[in-house]
mmCIF file of C-alpha atoms and ligand atoms in Angstrom:
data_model
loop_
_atom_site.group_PDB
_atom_site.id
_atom_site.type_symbol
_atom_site.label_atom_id
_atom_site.label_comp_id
_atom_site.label_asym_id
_atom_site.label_seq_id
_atom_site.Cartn_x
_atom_site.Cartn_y
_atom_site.Cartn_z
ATOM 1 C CA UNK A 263 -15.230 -33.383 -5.671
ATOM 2 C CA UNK A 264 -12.044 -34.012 -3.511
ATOM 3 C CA UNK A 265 -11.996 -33.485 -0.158
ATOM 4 C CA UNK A 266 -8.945 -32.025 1.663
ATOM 5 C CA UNK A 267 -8.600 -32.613 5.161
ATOM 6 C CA UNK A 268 -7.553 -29.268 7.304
ATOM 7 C CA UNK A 269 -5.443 -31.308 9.702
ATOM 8 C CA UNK A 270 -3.180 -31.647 6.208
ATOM 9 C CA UNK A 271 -3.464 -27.872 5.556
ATOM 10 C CA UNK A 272 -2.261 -27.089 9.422
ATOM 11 C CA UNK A 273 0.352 -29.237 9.334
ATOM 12 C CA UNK A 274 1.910 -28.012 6.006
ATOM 13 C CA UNK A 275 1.802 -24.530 7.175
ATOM 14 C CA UNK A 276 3.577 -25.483 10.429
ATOM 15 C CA UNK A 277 6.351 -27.424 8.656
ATOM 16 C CA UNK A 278 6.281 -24.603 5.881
ATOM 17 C CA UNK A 279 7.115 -21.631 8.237
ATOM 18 C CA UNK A 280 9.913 -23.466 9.897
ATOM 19 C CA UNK A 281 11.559 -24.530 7.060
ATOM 20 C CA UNK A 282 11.742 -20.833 5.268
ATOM 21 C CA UNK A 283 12.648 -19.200 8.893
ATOM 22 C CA UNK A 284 15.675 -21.568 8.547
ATOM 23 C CA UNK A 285 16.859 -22.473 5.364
ATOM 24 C CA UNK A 286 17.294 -20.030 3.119
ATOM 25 C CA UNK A 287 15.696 -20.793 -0.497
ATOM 26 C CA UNK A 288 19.518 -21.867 -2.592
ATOM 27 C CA UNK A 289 18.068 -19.937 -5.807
ATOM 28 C CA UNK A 290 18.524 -16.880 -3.451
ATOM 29 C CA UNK A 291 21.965 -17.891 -1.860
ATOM 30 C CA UNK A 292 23.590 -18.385 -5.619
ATOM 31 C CA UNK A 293 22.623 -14.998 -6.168
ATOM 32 C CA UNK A 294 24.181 -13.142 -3.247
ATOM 33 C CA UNK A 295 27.202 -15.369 -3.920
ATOM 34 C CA UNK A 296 27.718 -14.219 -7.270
ATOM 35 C CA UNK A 297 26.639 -11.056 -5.844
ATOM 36 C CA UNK A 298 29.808 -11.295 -3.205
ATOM 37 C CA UNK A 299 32.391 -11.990 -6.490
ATOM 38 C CA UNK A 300 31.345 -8.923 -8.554
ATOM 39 C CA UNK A 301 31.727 -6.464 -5.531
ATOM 40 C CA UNK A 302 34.367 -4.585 -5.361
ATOM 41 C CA UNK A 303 34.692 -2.715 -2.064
ATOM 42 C CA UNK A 304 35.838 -4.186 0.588
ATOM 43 C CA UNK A 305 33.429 -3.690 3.026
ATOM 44 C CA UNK A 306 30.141 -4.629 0.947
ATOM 45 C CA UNK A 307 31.940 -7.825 -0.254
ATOM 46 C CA UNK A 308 32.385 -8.487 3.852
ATOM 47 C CA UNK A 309 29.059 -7.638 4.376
ATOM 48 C CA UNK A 310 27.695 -10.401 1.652
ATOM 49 C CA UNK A 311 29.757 -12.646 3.035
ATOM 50 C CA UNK A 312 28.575 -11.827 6.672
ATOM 51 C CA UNK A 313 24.909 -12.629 4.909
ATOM 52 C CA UNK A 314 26.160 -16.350 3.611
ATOM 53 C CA UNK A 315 27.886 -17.432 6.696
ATOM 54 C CA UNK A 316 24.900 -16.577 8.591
ATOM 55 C CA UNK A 317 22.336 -18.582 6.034
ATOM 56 C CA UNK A 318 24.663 -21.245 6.620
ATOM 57 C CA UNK A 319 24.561 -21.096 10.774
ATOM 58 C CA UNK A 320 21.101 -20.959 10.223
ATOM 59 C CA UNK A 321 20.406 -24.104 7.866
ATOM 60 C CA UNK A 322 23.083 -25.912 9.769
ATOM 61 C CA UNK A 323 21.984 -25.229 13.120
ATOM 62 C CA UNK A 324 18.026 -25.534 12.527
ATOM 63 C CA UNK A 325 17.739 -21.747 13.980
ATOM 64 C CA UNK A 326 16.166 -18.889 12.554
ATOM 65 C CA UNK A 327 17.592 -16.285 9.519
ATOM 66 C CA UNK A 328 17.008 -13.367 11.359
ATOM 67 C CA UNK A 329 15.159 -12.074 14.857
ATOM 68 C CA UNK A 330 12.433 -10.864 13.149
ATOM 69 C CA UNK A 331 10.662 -13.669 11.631
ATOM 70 C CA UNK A 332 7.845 -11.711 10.114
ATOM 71 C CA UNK A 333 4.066 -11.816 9.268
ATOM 72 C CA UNK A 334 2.887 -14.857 7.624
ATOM 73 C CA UNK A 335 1.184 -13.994 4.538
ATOM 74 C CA UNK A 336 -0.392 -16.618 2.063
ATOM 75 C CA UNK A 337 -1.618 -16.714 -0.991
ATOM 76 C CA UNK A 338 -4.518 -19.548 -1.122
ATOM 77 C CA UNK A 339 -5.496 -21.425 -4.541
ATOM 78 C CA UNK A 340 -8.655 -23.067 -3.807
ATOM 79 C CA UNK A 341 -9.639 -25.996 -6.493
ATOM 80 C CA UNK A 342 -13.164 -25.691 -7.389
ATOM 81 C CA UNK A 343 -13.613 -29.180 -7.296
ATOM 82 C CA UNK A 344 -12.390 -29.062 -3.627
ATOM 83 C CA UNK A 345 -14.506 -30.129 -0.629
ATOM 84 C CA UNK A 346 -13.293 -29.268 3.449
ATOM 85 C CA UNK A 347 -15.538 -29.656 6.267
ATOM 86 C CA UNK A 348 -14.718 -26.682 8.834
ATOM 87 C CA UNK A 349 -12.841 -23.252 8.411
ATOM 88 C CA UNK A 350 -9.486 -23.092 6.005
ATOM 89 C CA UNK A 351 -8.450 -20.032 7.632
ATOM 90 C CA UNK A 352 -8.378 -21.445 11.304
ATOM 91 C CA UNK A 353 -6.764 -24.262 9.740
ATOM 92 C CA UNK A 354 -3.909 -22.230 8.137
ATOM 93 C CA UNK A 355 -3.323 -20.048 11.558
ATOM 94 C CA UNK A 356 -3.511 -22.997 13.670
ATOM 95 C CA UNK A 357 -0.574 -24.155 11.602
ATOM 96 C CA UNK A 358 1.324 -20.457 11.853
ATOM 97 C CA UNK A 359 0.622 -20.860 15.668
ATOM 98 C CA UNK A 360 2.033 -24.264 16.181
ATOM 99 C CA UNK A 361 5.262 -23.701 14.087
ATOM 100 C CA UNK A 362 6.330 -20.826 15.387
ATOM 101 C CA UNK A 363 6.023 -22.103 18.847
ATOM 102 C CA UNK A 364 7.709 -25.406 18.131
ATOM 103 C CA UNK A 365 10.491 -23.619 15.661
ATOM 104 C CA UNK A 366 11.278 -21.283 18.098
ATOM 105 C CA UNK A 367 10.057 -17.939 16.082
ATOM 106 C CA UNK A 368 9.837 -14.872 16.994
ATOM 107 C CA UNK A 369 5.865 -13.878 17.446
ATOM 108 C CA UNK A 370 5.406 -10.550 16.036
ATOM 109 C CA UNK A 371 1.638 -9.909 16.035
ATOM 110 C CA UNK A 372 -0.066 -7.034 18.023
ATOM 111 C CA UNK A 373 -3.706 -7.127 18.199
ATOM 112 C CA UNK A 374 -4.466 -3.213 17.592
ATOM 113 C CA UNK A 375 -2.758 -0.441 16.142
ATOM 114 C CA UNK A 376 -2.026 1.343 19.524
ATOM 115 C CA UNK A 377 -2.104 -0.879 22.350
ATOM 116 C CA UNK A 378 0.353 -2.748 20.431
ATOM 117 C CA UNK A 379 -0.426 -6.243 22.616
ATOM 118 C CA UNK A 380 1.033 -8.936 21.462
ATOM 119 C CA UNK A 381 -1.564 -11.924 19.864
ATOM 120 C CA UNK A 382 1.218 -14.633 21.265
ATOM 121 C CA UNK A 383 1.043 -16.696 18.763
ATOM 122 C CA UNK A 384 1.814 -14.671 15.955
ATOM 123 C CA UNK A 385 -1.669 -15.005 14.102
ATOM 124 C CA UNK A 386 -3.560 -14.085 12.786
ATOM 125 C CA UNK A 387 -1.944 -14.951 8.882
ATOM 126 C CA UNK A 388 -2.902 -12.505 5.878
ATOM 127 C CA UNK A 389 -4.501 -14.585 3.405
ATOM 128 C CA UNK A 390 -5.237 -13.687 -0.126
ATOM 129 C CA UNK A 391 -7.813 -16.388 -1.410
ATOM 130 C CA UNK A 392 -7.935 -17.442 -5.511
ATOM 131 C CA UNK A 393 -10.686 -19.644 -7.057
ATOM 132 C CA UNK A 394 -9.180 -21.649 -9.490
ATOM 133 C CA UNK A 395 -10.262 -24.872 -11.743
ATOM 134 C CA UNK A 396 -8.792 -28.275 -9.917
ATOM 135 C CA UNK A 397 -9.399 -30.627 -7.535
ATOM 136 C CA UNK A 398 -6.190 -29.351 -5.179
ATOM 137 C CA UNK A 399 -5.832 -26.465 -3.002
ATOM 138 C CA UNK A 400 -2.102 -24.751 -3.379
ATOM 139 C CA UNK A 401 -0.654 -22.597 -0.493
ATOM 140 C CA UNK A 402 2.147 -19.591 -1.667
ATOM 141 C CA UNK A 403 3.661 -19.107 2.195
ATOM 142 C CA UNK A 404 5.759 -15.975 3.256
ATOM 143 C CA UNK A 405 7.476 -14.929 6.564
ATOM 144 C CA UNK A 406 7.355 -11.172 5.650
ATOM 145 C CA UNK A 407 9.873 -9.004 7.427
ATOM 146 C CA UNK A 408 8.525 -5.608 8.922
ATOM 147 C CA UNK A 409 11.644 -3.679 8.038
ATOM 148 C CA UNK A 410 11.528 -3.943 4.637
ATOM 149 C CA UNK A 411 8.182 -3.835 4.647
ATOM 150 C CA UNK A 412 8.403 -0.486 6.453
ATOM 151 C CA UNK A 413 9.739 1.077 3.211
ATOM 152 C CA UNK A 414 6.997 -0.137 0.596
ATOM 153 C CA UNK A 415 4.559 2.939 -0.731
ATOM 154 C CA UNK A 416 1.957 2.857 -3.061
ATOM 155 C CA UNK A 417 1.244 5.371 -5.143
ATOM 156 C CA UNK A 418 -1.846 6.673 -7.434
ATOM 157 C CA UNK A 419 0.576 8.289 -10.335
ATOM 158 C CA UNK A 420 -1.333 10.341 -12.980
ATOM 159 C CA UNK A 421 -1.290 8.377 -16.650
ATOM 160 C CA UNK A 422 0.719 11.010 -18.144
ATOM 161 C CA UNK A 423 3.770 10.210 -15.888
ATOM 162 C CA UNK A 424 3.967 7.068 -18.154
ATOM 163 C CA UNK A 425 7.033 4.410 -17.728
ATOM 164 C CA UNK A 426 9.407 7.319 -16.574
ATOM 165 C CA UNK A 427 7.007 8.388 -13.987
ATOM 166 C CA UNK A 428 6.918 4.707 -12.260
ATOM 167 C CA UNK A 429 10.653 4.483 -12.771
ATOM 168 C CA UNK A 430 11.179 7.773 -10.918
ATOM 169 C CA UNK A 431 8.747 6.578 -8.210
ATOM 170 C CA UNK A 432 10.815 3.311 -8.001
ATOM 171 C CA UNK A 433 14.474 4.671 -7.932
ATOM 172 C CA UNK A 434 13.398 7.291 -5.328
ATOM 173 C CA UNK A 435 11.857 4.723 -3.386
ATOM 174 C CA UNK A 436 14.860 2.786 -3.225
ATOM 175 C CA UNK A 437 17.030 5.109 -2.607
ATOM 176 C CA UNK A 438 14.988 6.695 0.289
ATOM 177 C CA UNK A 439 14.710 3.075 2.584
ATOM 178 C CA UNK A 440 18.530 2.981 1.914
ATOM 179 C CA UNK A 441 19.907 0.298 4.337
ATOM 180 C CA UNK A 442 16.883 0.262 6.684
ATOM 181 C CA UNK A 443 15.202 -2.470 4.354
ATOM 182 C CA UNK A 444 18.396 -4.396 4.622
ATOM 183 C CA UNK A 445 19.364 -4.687 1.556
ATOM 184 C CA UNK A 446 20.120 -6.339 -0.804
ATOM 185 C CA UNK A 447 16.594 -6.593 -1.549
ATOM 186 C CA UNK A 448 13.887 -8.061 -4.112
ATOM 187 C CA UNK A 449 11.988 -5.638 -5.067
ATOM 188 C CA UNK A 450 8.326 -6.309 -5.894
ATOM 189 C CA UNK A 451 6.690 -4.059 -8.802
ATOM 190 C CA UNK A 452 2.636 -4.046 -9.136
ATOM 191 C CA UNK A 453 1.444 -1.788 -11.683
ATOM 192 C CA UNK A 454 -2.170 -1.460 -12.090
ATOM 193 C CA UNK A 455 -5.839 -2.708 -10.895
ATOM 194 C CA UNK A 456 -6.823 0.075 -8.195
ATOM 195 C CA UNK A 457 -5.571 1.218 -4.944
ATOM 196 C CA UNK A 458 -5.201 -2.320 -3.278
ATOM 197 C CA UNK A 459 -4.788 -4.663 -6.122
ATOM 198 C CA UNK A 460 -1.694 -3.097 -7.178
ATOM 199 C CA UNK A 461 -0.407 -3.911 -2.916
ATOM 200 C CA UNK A 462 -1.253 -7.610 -3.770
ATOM 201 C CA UNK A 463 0.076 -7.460 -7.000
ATOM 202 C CA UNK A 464 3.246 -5.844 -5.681
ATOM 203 C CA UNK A 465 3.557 -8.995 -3.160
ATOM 204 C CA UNK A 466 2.533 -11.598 -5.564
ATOM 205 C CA UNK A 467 5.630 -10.363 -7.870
ATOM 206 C CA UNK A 468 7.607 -11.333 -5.059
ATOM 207 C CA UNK A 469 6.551 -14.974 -4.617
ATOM 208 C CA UNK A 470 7.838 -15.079 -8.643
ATOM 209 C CA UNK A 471 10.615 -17.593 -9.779
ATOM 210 C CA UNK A 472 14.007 -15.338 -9.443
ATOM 211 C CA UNK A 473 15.200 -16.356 -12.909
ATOM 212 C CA UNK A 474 11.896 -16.111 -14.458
ATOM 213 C CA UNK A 475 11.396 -14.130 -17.212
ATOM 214 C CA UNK A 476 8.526 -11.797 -17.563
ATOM 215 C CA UNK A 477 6.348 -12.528 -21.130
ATOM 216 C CA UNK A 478 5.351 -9.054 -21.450
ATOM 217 C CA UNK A 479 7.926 -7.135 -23.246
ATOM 218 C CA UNK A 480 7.791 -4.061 -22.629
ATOM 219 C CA UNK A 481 7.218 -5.073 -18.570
ATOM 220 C CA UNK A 482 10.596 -7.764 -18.596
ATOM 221 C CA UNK A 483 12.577 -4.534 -20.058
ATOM 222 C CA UNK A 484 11.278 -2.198 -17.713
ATOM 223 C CA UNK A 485 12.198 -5.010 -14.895
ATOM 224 C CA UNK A 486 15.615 -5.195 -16.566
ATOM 225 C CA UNK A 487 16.532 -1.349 -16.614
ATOM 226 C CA UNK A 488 15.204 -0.820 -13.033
ATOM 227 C CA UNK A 489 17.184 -3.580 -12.037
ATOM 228 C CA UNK A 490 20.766 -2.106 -13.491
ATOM 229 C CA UNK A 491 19.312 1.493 -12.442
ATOM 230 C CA UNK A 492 18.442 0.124 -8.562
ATOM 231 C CA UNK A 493 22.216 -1.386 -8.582
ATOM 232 C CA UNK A 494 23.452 1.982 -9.789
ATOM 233 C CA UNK A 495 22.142 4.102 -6.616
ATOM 234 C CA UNK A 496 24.650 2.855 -4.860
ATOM 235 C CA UNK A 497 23.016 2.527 -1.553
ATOM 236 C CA UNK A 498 24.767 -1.557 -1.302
ATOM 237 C CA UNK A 499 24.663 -4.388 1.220
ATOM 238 C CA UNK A 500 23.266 -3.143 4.148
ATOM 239 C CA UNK A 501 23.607 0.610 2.766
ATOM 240 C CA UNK A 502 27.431 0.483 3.101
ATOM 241 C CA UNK A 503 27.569 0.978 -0.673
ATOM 242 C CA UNK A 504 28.627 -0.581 -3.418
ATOM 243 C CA UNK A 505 27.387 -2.622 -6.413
ATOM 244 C CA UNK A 506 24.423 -4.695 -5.207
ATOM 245 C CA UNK A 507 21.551 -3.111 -4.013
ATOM 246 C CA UNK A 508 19.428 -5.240 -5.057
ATOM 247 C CA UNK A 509 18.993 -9.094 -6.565
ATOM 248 C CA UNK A 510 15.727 -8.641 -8.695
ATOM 249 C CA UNK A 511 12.987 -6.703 -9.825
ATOM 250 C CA UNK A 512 9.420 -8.364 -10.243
ATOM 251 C CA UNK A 513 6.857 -6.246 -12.039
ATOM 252 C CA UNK A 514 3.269 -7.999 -11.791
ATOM 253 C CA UNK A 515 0.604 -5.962 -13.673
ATOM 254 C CA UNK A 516 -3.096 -5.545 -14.116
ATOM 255 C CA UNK A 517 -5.593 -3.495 -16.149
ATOM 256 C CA UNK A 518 -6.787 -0.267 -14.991
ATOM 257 C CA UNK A 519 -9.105 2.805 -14.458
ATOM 258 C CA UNK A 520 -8.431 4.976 -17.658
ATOM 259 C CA UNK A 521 -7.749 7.998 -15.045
ATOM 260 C CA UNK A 522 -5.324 5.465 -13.047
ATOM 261 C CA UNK A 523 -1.964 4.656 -13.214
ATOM 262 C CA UNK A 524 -1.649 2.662 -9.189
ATOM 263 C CA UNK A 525 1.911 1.547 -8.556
ATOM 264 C CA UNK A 526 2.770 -0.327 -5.369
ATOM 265 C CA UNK A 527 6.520 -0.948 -4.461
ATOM 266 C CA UNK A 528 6.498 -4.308 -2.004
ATOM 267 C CA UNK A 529 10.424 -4.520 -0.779
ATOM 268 C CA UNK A 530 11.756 -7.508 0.726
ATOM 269 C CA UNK A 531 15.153 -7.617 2.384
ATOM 270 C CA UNK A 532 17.717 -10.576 1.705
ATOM 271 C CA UNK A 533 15.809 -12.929 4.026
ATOM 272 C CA UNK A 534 13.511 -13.479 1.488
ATOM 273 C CA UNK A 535 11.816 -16.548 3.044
ATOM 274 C CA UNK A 536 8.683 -18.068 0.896
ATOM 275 C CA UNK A 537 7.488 -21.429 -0.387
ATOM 276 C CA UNK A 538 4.871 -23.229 -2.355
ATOM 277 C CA UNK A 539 2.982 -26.403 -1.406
ATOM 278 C CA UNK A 540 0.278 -28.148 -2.985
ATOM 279 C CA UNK A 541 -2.745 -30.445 -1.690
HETATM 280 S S1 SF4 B 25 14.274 -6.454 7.035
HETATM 281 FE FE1 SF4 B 25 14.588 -8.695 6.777
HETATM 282 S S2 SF4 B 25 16.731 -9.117 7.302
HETATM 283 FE FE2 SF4 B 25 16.186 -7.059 8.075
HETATM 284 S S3 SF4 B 25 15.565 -7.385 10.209
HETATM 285 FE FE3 SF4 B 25 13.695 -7.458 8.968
HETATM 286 S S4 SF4 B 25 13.411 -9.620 8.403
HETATM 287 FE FE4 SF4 B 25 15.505 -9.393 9.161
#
């Protein structure tokens, strides 16, 4: 057995959430620059340019993307050969809690659903735990924006509605949040499980490599046509219009109830700000 020390796993998360609130991942950037080149309006080519210079201001100037610095969501790999003495989860928020004070975030936590106080510190994190085999513990870490999160649905669609009926769902979906998700957006497909694995799925699609390349066939073409359909709406950069709605579409998937077809639609705007660290 190994034994991780949760001073290590606080500090990562600290350094972690400062780092994504201000330097936006450069797999991300390329896109939105190539992104800028195909437009052809005016205006939504200004707009993606608007989005570059102010990565750059950002990763320059050690400040944050964008005012709202989000909800810090992680996805935790625990090792099954892995020992820690005390509580992981106070660990990880004690490390949301010191970054965002010393980085200068935004703390966007309320405590209950209508008194709306603020926690202050912007805990606590939503954490997804995984057994795995291993001796190491692996953190995925997200700042999650609450605008596009806003626009994300999930939906119990009947069996019968098949591939066109999730592609329907999707492309209306889309085209409803418009520019309010501030686009353009990733858009993270889960397709499957029940009610509330196909949420997680959903978000865990959007922790995916941007050039990966899905293995299941008939899933990668299904990512592929929603992604040229999605660009089609024409809802564009910030819902000026134009060409690029979105950058990607990540379909994770799951089996399911034979009654069930669950489809969750996570969006996340262009300050798509996640990492992955290992212990
Ligand atoms: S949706 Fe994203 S880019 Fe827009 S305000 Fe929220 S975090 Fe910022």
């Amino acid at each position: 057995m190994r034994n991780i020390e949760l001073l290590e796993v606080t500090n990562i998360v600290k350094k972690s959430v400062i780092d994504i609130n201000y330097n936006l991942d450069q797999s991300l950037v390329s896109l939105i620059q190539k992104a800028k080149n195909r437009e052809t309006k005016d205006l939504s080519k200004s707009i993606l340019s608007d989005i570059l210079e102010n990565q750059e201001i950002a990763r320059n100037g050690q400040v944050p993307l964008c005012q709202d610095t989000g909800v810090v969501v992680v996805f935790l790999e625990v090792g099954t050969e892995v020992t820690f003495h005390g509580d992981i989860y106070e660990a990880i928020n004690e490390g949301v809690r010191q970054g965002y004070k010393e980085g200068f975030l935004r703390n966007s936590m309320v405590f209950h659903p209508f008194d709306r106080v603020n926690t202050r510190d912007n805990t606590p994190a939503i954490i997804h735990t995984k057994l795995v085999k291993g001796d190491k513990i692996k953190l995925h870490i997200a700042s999650k924006g609450g605008g596009s999160e806003n626009m994300s649905k999930v939906v119990m669609l009947s069996p019968s509605e098949g591939i066109q009926g999730v592609k329907k769902l999707v492309l209306d979906t889309v085209f409803a949040a418009g520019g309010k998700p501030c686009p353009p957006i990733i858009v993270g497909i889960g397709i499957g499980g029940n009610f509330e694995k196909s949420a997680i799925l959903a978000k865990e699609a959007l922790f995916r490599d941007l050039s990966d390349s899905n293995p299941d066939e008939t899933i990668r073409n299904l990512e592929n046509e929603l992604y040229d359909e999605i660009n089609k709406l024409g809802v564009g950069p910030m819902g000026v219009g134009g060409e690029t709605t979105c950058l990607a579409v990540k379909i994770n998937y799951y089996p399911m109830h034979i009654a069930s077809l669950p489809v969750a639609i996570n969006i996340q705007c262009h300050s798509a700000r996640h990492t992955e660290v290992e212990l």
